[in-house]
Amino acid sequence: MSVETFYEVMRRQGISRRSFLKFCSLTAASLGLSPTMAPKIAHAMETKPRTPVIWLHGLECTCCSESFIRSAHPLAKDVVLSMLSLDYDDTLMAAAGHQAEAIIEQVKTKYKGNYILAVEGNPPLNEDGMFCIHGGRPFVEVLKETAADAKAIISWGSCASWGCVQAAKPNPTRATPVHKVITDKPIIKVPGCPPIAEVMTAVVTYMLTFDRIPELDRQGRPKMFYGQRIHDKCYRRPHFDAGQFVEEWDDEAARKGFCLYKMGCKGPTTYNACSTVRWNGGVSFPIQSGHGCIGCSEDGFWDKGGFYDRVTDIKEFGVESNADRVGGTVAGIAGAAVAAHAAVSALNKARNDKNDQNKGDK
Amino acid sequence: MSVKSQDDESAITAAGNTVYVYEAPVRIWHWLNALSIVVMAVTGYLIASPLPSVAGEASDNFLMGYIRFAHFAAGYVFAIGMLLRLYWAFVGNHHARQLFMLPVTDKNWWAGLVQEMRWYLFIEKYPKKYVGHNPLGHLFMFFAITLGGTFMIATGFALYGEGAQEGHWSHTLFTGWLIPLFGQSQDVHTWHHMVAWGIVLFMILHIYTAIREDILSRQTMISAMISGQRTFRE
């Protein structure tokens, strides 16, 4: 295998130079870079050898892959996949069986310490990992082996980043996010169920272009896409500040497109780029379609009560309870207790005063 | 030392004596706290459960904005007040320090705590008098205001920093580490909300016991927080 550059691959696939340069400037724009960066991206892609990517699938639903292949980038279908040098992805690759598994070994030896491992889904650890089998072996073993020689790991989606639905209580398979299994490699979390296609391709493009991982926040997410909440950039925010809310799904406010805060929208607690990048090539995103955000890119979003509740349920105090119900009940009991205590205190005082008076009389 | 101080205490608390306990900064802080906590409790509730929608153009209204502004402004007052109060604990009289320390190693304090509980359970017939806070009140204030207040300031500014975003001091000081510590933003909201109810509970008990002791313990409680003087009536 001779080492090809991205540009060579693109040209081989029939991409014109014009389309290539267009792609570079669009990439610069989508990464929020200045126009002068476009030639740099072009130069990097013309000279740099392709960094191979191994894309493993653990316990997941493939929605990340589904999202990824819908990247509305102009050259998404052919080029982004080629550009990636996606050497292994059992969902997308032609090879199968032993032939496919041999590729992992090949990449591991040829590009030792130089390939990127993208993980979709997570390893379940219960029963020695038997709940997810990859090529006849527990996925957790394959993950550890493949991660050992990787340069960096991308945790695709909420499964790999946080655990997602299979890790929701009571998590019978002990599905565990990647960073809790692999602790000695830089991990880039790209949470979301699934993550936005353009966010996925942009993260990969950034890493390949600049040969470094994007700036991450404390939780390991790229700041450029997860630095702000949905709420901070929501186009319905003026209705929130004004105090105009949807109260019922079929009310006038819903038709007018008021804020979905009262319908349990998780925009104020969710870090993602949906309200700026949007979905399906920028067509829409949940709130724009009239439904609140469910917070799918947040840790444990399945276990944070109903998607339609504003105040989070607290299961420890019963099925139908939240901070207001618990607090209100306690405050009510305290009020009643205070009243009763005051009454007894007053009676006691009256009795004591009377006794003291009697003593005084004697 | 403890025996002597107890003797002192009973000498001071003799009927007719008046002691200057709460210095002006402590009293101003107390009432600013009272005001800011009431504002925060009401606006906080309205932030979690907003008022019915207002009519008209979004640009004509700013109801939620004003409610949130009141909450944040009161939060700043509470936080800065807490810092100044901490400063006063160092430069003020020894009563100013009481709120920030629980004398858990002092046997007399524990005995006083039991005695005070018995008084509230109607087992003790006569109350004890204290120059500063009684041990039970001291315990509640320490947990509700010193610890609870600090918790609310930290979580409150962590949530505030989410909107203020990276670069803002609240984001640097609180949001960055507190949100991951709790898991995610929603968990911080829930804890902030729960502890707020805890402080409301404290306020109910605080006001009740202050009035009760003013009457039954025959010492000034309410006026002491205005004039600073504690007078022992009998």
XYZ file of C-alpha atoms in Angstrom:
596
model
C 0.000 0.000 0.000
C 1.697 3.222 -1.072
C 0.744 6.260 0.994
C -1.709 8.456 -0.896
C -2.621 12.049 -0.151
C -6.231 13.135 0.194
C -6.017 15.133 -2.995
C -4.796 12.159 -4.995
C -7.643 10.086 -3.679
C -10.175 12.740 -4.577
C -8.809 13.162 -8.086
C -8.766 9.414 -8.537
C -12.430 9.378 -7.624
C -13.235 11.900 -10.319
C -13.470 15.053 -8.219
C -12.450 18.098 -10.242
C -9.939 20.553 -8.833
C -12.688 23.167 -8.862
C -14.909 20.988 -6.646
C -11.958 20.268 -4.425
C -11.237 23.952 -3.828
C -14.923 24.579 -3.243
C -14.881 21.869 -0.618
C -11.860 23.467 1.059
C -13.488 26.886 1.326
C -16.772 25.403 2.548
C -14.867 23.417 5.162
C -13.078 26.579 6.282
C -16.435 28.328 6.554
C -18.115 25.516 8.465
C -15.207 25.389 10.930
C -15.611 29.105 11.501
C -12.172 29.881 10.058
C -11.205 32.923 8.053
C -11.293 32.664 4.237
C -7.484 32.748 4.191
C -7.511 29.327 5.774
C -9.053 27.703 2.692
C -5.739 27.547 0.746
C -4.087 26.090 3.842
C -6.677 23.362 3.981
C -6.143 22.731 0.260
C -2.379 22.601 0.772
C -2.697 20.205 3.683
C -4.938 17.932 1.702
C -2.555 17.969 -1.262
C 0.509 17.078 0.796
C -0.532 15.166 3.855
C -0.828 11.428 3.788
C -4.291 10.235 4.662
C -4.714 9.342 8.270
C -6.458 6.015 8.421
C -9.544 5.711 10.544
C -10.841 2.516 12.051
C -14.505 2.804 12.865
C -15.658 0.231 15.400
C -19.241 -0.514 16.309
C -20.081 -1.597 19.836
C -23.455 -1.637 21.536
C -25.294 0.906 19.395
C -28.104 1.458 16.919
C -26.027 2.798 13.990
C -27.807 6.147 14.100
C -24.392 7.835 14.232
C -23.442 6.181 10.934
C -26.828 7.049 9.497
C -26.288 10.668 10.462
C -22.693 10.715 9.231
C -23.466 9.510 5.730
C -26.045 12.277 5.423
C -23.528 15.024 5.903
C -24.740 17.759 3.591
C -21.219 18.760 2.816
C -21.067 19.162 -0.940
C -18.772 16.202 -1.361
C -20.010 14.146 1.521
C -20.933 10.876 -0.098
C -17.806 10.194 -2.076
C -15.138 12.441 -0.750
C -15.604 12.652 2.976
C -15.561 8.904 3.182
C -12.500 8.702 0.931
C -10.844 11.622 2.588
C -11.248 9.874 5.873
C -9.413 6.873 4.551
C -11.979 4.923 6.416
C -10.068 1.685 6.261
C -12.399 -0.242 8.469
C -16.095 0.227 9.155
C -18.000 -3.024 9.149
C -21.264 -1.278 8.292
C -19.967 0.521 5.239
C -17.104 -1.609 3.934
C -17.346 -4.176 1.168
C -15.107 -6.732 2.800
C -16.562 -9.123 5.331
C -15.539 -11.877 7.714
C -11.859 -12.709 8.187
C -10.931 -10.489 5.274
C -12.402 -7.501 7.056
C -10.879 -8.314 10.411
C -7.459 -8.635 8.779
C -7.632 -4.949 7.877
C -7.628 -3.926 11.528
C -4.402 -5.859 12.054
C -2.910 -4.354 8.930
C -3.681 -0.770 9.963
C -2.470 -1.445 13.483
C 0.972 -2.538 12.286
C 1.415 -0.196 9.343
C 0.175 2.953 11.068
C 1.131 2.128 14.656
C 0.364 5.150 16.832
C -0.829 7.069 13.795
C -4.403 6.089 13.118
C -7.599 7.425 14.571
C -10.020 5.081 16.242
C -13.644 6.126 15.926
C -15.971 4.261 18.229
C -19.700 4.154 17.735
C -21.504 2.563 20.659
C -19.945 1.307 23.823
C -18.696 -1.906 25.389
C -20.976 -3.720 27.840
C -18.857 -5.110 30.651
C -21.238 -7.525 32.381
C -20.714 -11.290 31.827
C -17.191 -10.593 30.566
C -18.557 -8.463 27.750
C -20.673 -11.230 26.240
C -23.548 -8.858 25.438
C -21.718 -7.480 22.421
C -19.718 -9.794 20.198
C -17.440 -8.526 17.474
C -16.034 -11.146 15.081
C -16.596 -13.892 17.649
C -14.985 -12.018 20.538
C -16.336 -9.638 23.177
C -16.322 -6.106 21.802
C -14.492 -4.770 24.833
C -11.436 -6.873 23.917
C -11.412 -5.649 20.321
C -11.806 -2.084 21.559
C -8.883 -2.321 23.976
C -6.627 -3.939 21.384
C -7.453 -1.450 18.659
C -7.166 1.510 21.010
C -3.704 0.439 22.176
C -1.945 1.699 19.011
C -4.300 4.556 18.120
C -3.263 8.189 18.078
C -6.595 9.415 19.363
C -10.113 8.145 19.859
C -13.336 9.730 18.718
C -16.342 8.724 20.781
C -19.216 9.010 18.336
C -22.577 9.754 19.833
C -24.036 9.562 23.300
C -23.407 5.792 23.533
C -19.657 6.070 23.297
C -19.575 9.403 25.153
C -21.941 8.794 28.050
C -23.629 5.384 27.729
C -26.982 6.454 26.287
C -30.071 4.235 26.344
C -28.331 0.916 26.952
C -26.683 2.453 30.025
C -29.981 3.866 31.323
C -31.110 2.509 34.673
C -30.815 -0.317 35.518
C -28.180 -0.829 32.801
C -28.454 -4.643 32.725
C -25.442 -5.167 30.449
C -23.297 -2.592 32.301
C -22.817 -0.641 29.100
C -19.863 1.650 29.799
C -18.737 4.751 27.896
C -15.410 4.516 26.098
C -13.476 6.930 28.342
C -14.115 4.680 31.334
C -12.556 1.710 29.545
C -9.737 3.426 27.657
C -7.965 5.809 29.991
C -4.573 6.365 28.349
C -5.562 7.986 25.030
C -6.908 11.392 24.108
C -10.644 10.984 23.611
C -12.837 13.396 21.703
C -16.470 13.066 22.682
C -18.998 13.927 19.997
C -22.229 13.281 21.891
C -25.730 13.346 20.505
C -28.206 10.664 19.598
C -27.040 10.884 16.878
C -24.544 13.733 16.590
C -25.158 16.252 13.809
C -23.667 15.011 10.528
C -21.769 18.223 9.848
C -20.393 18.224 13.378
C -19.051 14.713 12.827
C -17.417 15.492 9.500
C -16.094 18.808 10.792
C -14.427 17.164 13.789
C -12.741 14.634 11.527
C -11.763 17.283 8.979
C -10.305 19.472 11.709
C -8.202 16.634 13.061
C -6.908 15.638 9.644
C -6.262 19.189 8.481
C -4.513 20.570 11.527
C -3.106 17.274 12.701
C -4.286 17.937 16.232
C -7.453 17.422 18.184
C -9.831 20.368 18.433
C -9.960 22.348 21.663
C -12.052 20.388 24.142
C -14.054 21.418 27.175
C -13.631 19.792 30.570
C -15.882 16.952 29.566
C -13.917 16.228 26.406
C -16.280 17.750 23.839
C -15.065 20.044 21.035
C -15.740 23.579 22.247
C -16.602 24.821 18.785
C -19.765 22.717 18.703
C -20.525 22.042 22.355
C -19.479 25.348 23.911
C -23.001 26.752 24.015
C -26.420 25.498 24.928
C -29.254 25.051 22.436
C -31.021 27.765 24.477
C -28.212 30.302 23.927
C -28.714 30.289 20.162
C -32.365 29.266 19.910
C -34.382 31.369 17.478
C -37.341 31.113 19.920
C -35.287 32.698 22.706
C -37.024 36.106 22.385
C -40.291 34.384 23.349
C -38.590 32.938 26.415
C -37.313 36.319 27.549
C -40.694 37.873 26.838
C -42.468 35.207 28.874
C -44.389 33.703 25.970
C -44.724 29.965 26.270
C -46.495 27.070 24.650
C -48.814 25.673 27.356
C -50.478 22.886 25.369
C -49.387 21.158 22.187
C -52.413 22.428 20.306
C -52.762 25.938 21.694
C -52.441 29.236 19.875
C -48.948 29.724 21.314
C -47.804 26.475 19.722
C -49.096 27.691 16.361
C -47.329 31.010 16.852
C -44.069 29.243 17.619
C -43.611 30.425 21.201
C -40.957 29.040 23.547
C -41.300 25.335 24.438
C -39.765 25.781 27.907
C -42.943 24.823 29.750
C -43.335 21.736 27.549
C -40.113 20.420 29.019
C -37.701 21.580 26.329
C -34.178 20.692 27.479
C -32.562 23.424 25.389
C -31.499 25.351 28.512
C -29.510 22.392 29.828
C -28.181 20.906 26.597
C -24.854 21.644 24.968
C -25.010 21.083 21.234
C -24.997 22.929 17.924
C -28.537 22.056 16.758
C -29.818 25.624 16.981
C -26.977 26.891 14.768
C -25.931 24.041 12.444
C -29.373 22.382 12.395
C -30.128 19.064 10.751
C -30.495 17.554 7.302
C -28.418 20.153 5.583
C -29.646 22.984 7.767
C -33.317 22.335 7.039
C -34.616 22.277 10.604
C -34.051 21.033 14.135
C -36.474 19.693 16.774
C -37.479 23.052 18.260
C -38.028 24.526 14.806
C -40.326 21.572 14.103
C -42.367 22.415 17.208
C -41.038 19.838 19.637
C -38.818 20.558 22.605
C -35.217 19.434 22.778
C -34.899 16.116 24.654
C -31.282 16.777 25.602
C -29.908 13.774 23.706
C -26.305 14.978 23.866
C -26.304 15.225 27.673
C -25.022 12.632 30.103
C -27.763 10.273 31.290
C -30.569 12.069 29.465
C -32.735 8.925 29.637
C -32.677 9.010 33.422
C -33.601 12.648 33.966
C -37.370 12.308 34.135
C -39.876 12.971 31.395
C -38.967 14.700 28.160
C -42.045 16.874 28.707
C -41.442 17.934 32.318
C -39.887 21.282 33.100
C -38.902 20.449 36.668
C -36.930 17.216 36.766
C -38.522 14.216 38.447
C -36.736 12.887 41.503
C -37.418 9.169 41.615
C -35.942 8.832 45.107
C -39.090 10.466 46.465
C -41.602 8.423 44.475
C -42.533 8.089 40.839
C -44.427 11.359 40.508
C -42.234 13.694 42.465
C -39.984 16.652 41.761
C -38.244 19.415 43.713
C -41.410 21.502 43.988
C -43.608 18.653 45.173
C -41.039 17.467 47.710
C -40.166 21.001 48.847
C -43.775 22.151 48.913
C -44.825 19.129 50.954
C -41.986 19.585 53.439
C -42.714 23.312 53.744
C -46.414 22.551 54.242
C -45.678 20.002 56.955
C -43.256 22.447 58.580
C -45.924 25.168 58.526
C -48.473 22.864 60.141
C -45.889 21.679 62.681
C -45.002 25.269 63.520
C -48.676 26.126 64.066
C -49.187 23.070 66.292
C -45.972 23.760 68.172
C -46.982 27.372 68.703
C -50.352 26.281 70.060
C -48.775 23.832 72.524
C -46.202 26.468 73.491
C -48.947 28.971 74.223
C -50.882 26.433 76.336
C -47.715 25.532 78.226
C -46.940 29.139 78.869
C -50.434 29.814 80.140
C -50.189 26.827 82.482
C -46.719 27.814 83.709
C -47.784 31.387 84.277
C -50.763 30.156 86.269
C -48.576 27.825 88.367
C -46.099 30.604 89.012
C -48.920 32.867 90.019
C -50.329 30.247 92.398
C -46.898 29.798 93.941
C -46.692 33.558 94.323
C -50.103 33.630 96.037
C -49.023 31.062 98.582
C -12.207 27.733 80.620
C -15.579 26.350 79.750
C -16.793 26.430 83.345
C -15.717 30.012 83.728
C -17.341 31.081 80.501
C -20.567 29.474 81.569
C -20.514 31.447 84.774
C -19.879 34.556 82.744
C -22.759 33.709 80.498
C -25.211 33.321 83.378
C -23.959 36.542 84.920
C -24.453 38.404 81.672
C -27.838 36.868 81.022
C -29.196 37.966 84.393
C -32.490 39.841 84.254
C -32.332 43.469 83.286
C -28.959 43.178 81.552
C -28.494 44.449 78.031
C -25.641 43.322 75.824
C -24.620 44.741 72.466
C -24.402 41.573 70.368
C -25.052 42.263 66.698
C -22.982 45.043 65.200
C -24.421 47.197 62.450
C -22.841 45.297 59.484
C -24.240 42.030 60.836
C -27.724 43.508 61.137
C -27.642 45.133 57.709
C -26.424 41.827 56.274
C -29.215 39.955 58.022
C -31.957 42.100 56.514
C -30.347 42.235 53.086
C -30.204 38.444 53.227
C -33.843 38.269 54.234
C -34.799 40.475 51.311
C -32.583 38.769 48.739
C -33.667 35.274 49.826
C -37.349 36.197 49.525
C -36.719 37.707 46.090
C -34.744 34.653 45.002
C -37.273 32.172 46.350
C -40.157 33.840 44.522
C -38.319 34.530 41.265
C -36.620 31.133 41.390
C -39.992 29.454 41.624
C -41.214 31.538 38.688
C -38.162 30.634 36.631
C -38.870 26.908 37.083
C -42.635 27.363 36.683
C -43.183 30.525 34.653
C -46.288 32.697 34.803
C -48.945 32.293 32.096
C -47.898 33.601 28.700
C -48.139 37.304 28.006
C -49.833 38.534 24.854
C -48.407 40.688 22.119
C -45.143 40.960 20.285
C -42.118 39.290 21.850
C -40.220 42.550 21.484
C -42.854 44.383 23.559
C -42.363 42.129 26.561
C -39.514 41.166 28.811
C -41.326 39.490 31.708
C -39.147 36.399 32.003
C -36.121 38.597 31.446
C -37.049 40.851 34.373
C -37.800 37.889 36.622
C -34.445 36.368 35.806
C -32.747 39.735 36.234
C -34.252 40.085 39.727
C -33.052 36.583 40.572
C -29.513 37.239 39.363
C -29.318 40.675 40.981
C -30.508 39.261 44.308
C -28.001 36.446 43.858
C -25.193 38.958 43.481
C -26.399 40.824 46.588
C -26.483 37.558 48.533
C -23.039 36.448 47.321
C -21.304 39.778 47.900
C -23.064 40.037 51.258
C -21.713 36.625 52.185
C -18.168 37.700 51.316
C -18.443 40.921 53.312
C -19.976 38.997 56.189
C -17.049 36.592 56.105
C -14.721 39.585 56.254
C -16.666 40.924 59.225
C -16.195 37.596 61.012
C -12.511 38.498 61.179
C -12.781 42.151 62.171
C -16.088 42.195 64.063
C -16.778 41.140 67.660
C -16.678 37.492 68.687
C -20.405 37.047 68.059
C -19.758 37.776 64.380
C -17.662 34.625 64.173
C -20.291 32.310 65.619
C -22.086 31.683 62.321
C -18.999 30.310 60.615
C -17.956 27.715 63.183
C -19.705 24.857 64.924
C -18.050 24.181 68.310
C -18.338 20.415 67.847
C -15.514 19.731 70.318
C -17.199 21.688 73.088
C -19.118 19.390 75.445
C -21.101 22.292 76.833
C -22.316 23.114 73.382
C -23.603 19.587 72.887
C -25.243 19.655 76.325
C -26.824 22.962 75.384
C -28.023 21.454 72.108
C -29.720 18.567 73.943
C -31.177 20.993 76.452
C -32.525 23.175 73.658
C -34.076 20.173 71.896
C -35.737 19.140 75.146
C -37.063 22.685 75.473
C -38.615 22.395 72.022
C -40.087 18.996 72.863
C -41.718 20.562 75.954
C -39.646 18.397 78.307
C -37.725 21.309 79.790
C -39.908 23.692 81.683
C -37.608 26.705 81.485
C -35.427 27.913 78.632
C -31.778 28.801 78.860
C -30.646 32.227 77.829
C -27.779 32.853 75.458
C -26.004 36.039 74.491
C -25.439 34.849 70.927
C -27.287 32.081 69.117
C -28.535 29.140 71.138
C -26.892 25.835 70.090
C -29.933 24.566 68.166
C -30.359 27.823 66.288
C -26.622 27.953 65.724
C -26.726 24.460 64.192
C -29.606 25.317 61.863
C -28.085 28.638 60.787
C -24.754 27.007 60.112
C -26.303 24.370 57.861
C -28.884 26.557 56.153
C -27.038 29.824 55.666
C -23.321 29.124 55.951
C -23.297 25.782 54.132
C -26.615 26.056 52.282
C -25.949 29.636 51.245
C -22.480 28.775 49.981
C -23.916 25.840 48.059
C -26.554 28.082 46.501
C -23.966 30.701 45.553
C -21.740 28.069 43.917
C -24.506 26.239 42.042
C -26.300 29.494 41.264
C -23.278 31.058 39.640
C -22.515 27.767 37.890
C -25.935 28.001 36.232
C -25.530 31.725 35.633
C -22.171 31.032 33.976
C -23.859 28.724 31.489
C -25.658 31.708 30.018
C -22.776 34.113 30.572
C -20.600 31.554 28.755
C -16.911 30.891 28.671
C -14.707 33.792 29.613
C -17.089 35.117 32.243
C -15.712 34.841 35.789
C -18.685 32.750 36.914
C -17.961 30.237 34.155
C -14.283 30.066 35.087
C -14.913 29.840 38.830
C -17.980 27.622 38.967
C -19.536 26.359 35.722
C -16.454 24.640 34.363
C -16.022 22.179 37.210
C -19.411 22.143 38.926
C -21.534 21.012 35.992
C -19.361 17.921 35.273
C -19.173 17.215 39.009
C -22.955 16.912 39.224
C -23.210 15.066 35.910
C -24.967 17.654 33.805
C -26.748 20.985 33.934
C -30.130 19.412 34.729
C -28.737 17.821 37.901
C -27.330 21.163 39.059
C -30.766 22.722 38.452
C -32.428 20.006 40.541
C -29.997 20.382 43.460
C -30.209 24.168 43.353
C -33.984 23.827 43.467
C -34.000 21.286 46.335
C -31.633 23.266 48.554
C -33.716 26.387 47.846
C -36.666 24.596 49.430
C -34.379 23.671 52.324
C -33.681 27.364 52.881
C -37.406 28.150 52.672
C -37.926 25.494 55.352
C -35.221 27.149 57.435
C -36.929 30.531 57.054
C -40.234 29.146 58.355
C -38.533 27.661 61.411
C -36.247 30.665 61.887
C -39.063 33.189 61.976
C -41.220 31.002 64.204
C -38.465 30.285 66.732
C -37.342 33.917 66.824
C -40.863 35.055 67.722
C -41.315 32.163 70.129
C -38.082 32.797 72.028
C -38.749 36.516 72.127
C -41.885 35.696 74.115
C -41.016 32.543 76.047
C -37.318 33.041 76.766
C -37.958 36.592 77.907
C -35.127 38.052 75.860
C -35.098 40.295 72.837
C -34.745 38.388 69.580
C -36.518 40.433 66.929
C -35.585 43.893 68.168
C -32.044 42.597 68.744
C -31.702 42.221 64.999
C -32.719 45.883 64.615
C -30.916 47.573 67.483
C -28.231 44.969 68.039
C -29.028 44.980 71.788
C -30.066 41.815 73.547
C -32.029 42.588 76.692
C -32.827 39.894 79.225
C -36.181 40.702 80.640
C -36.393 38.444 83.689
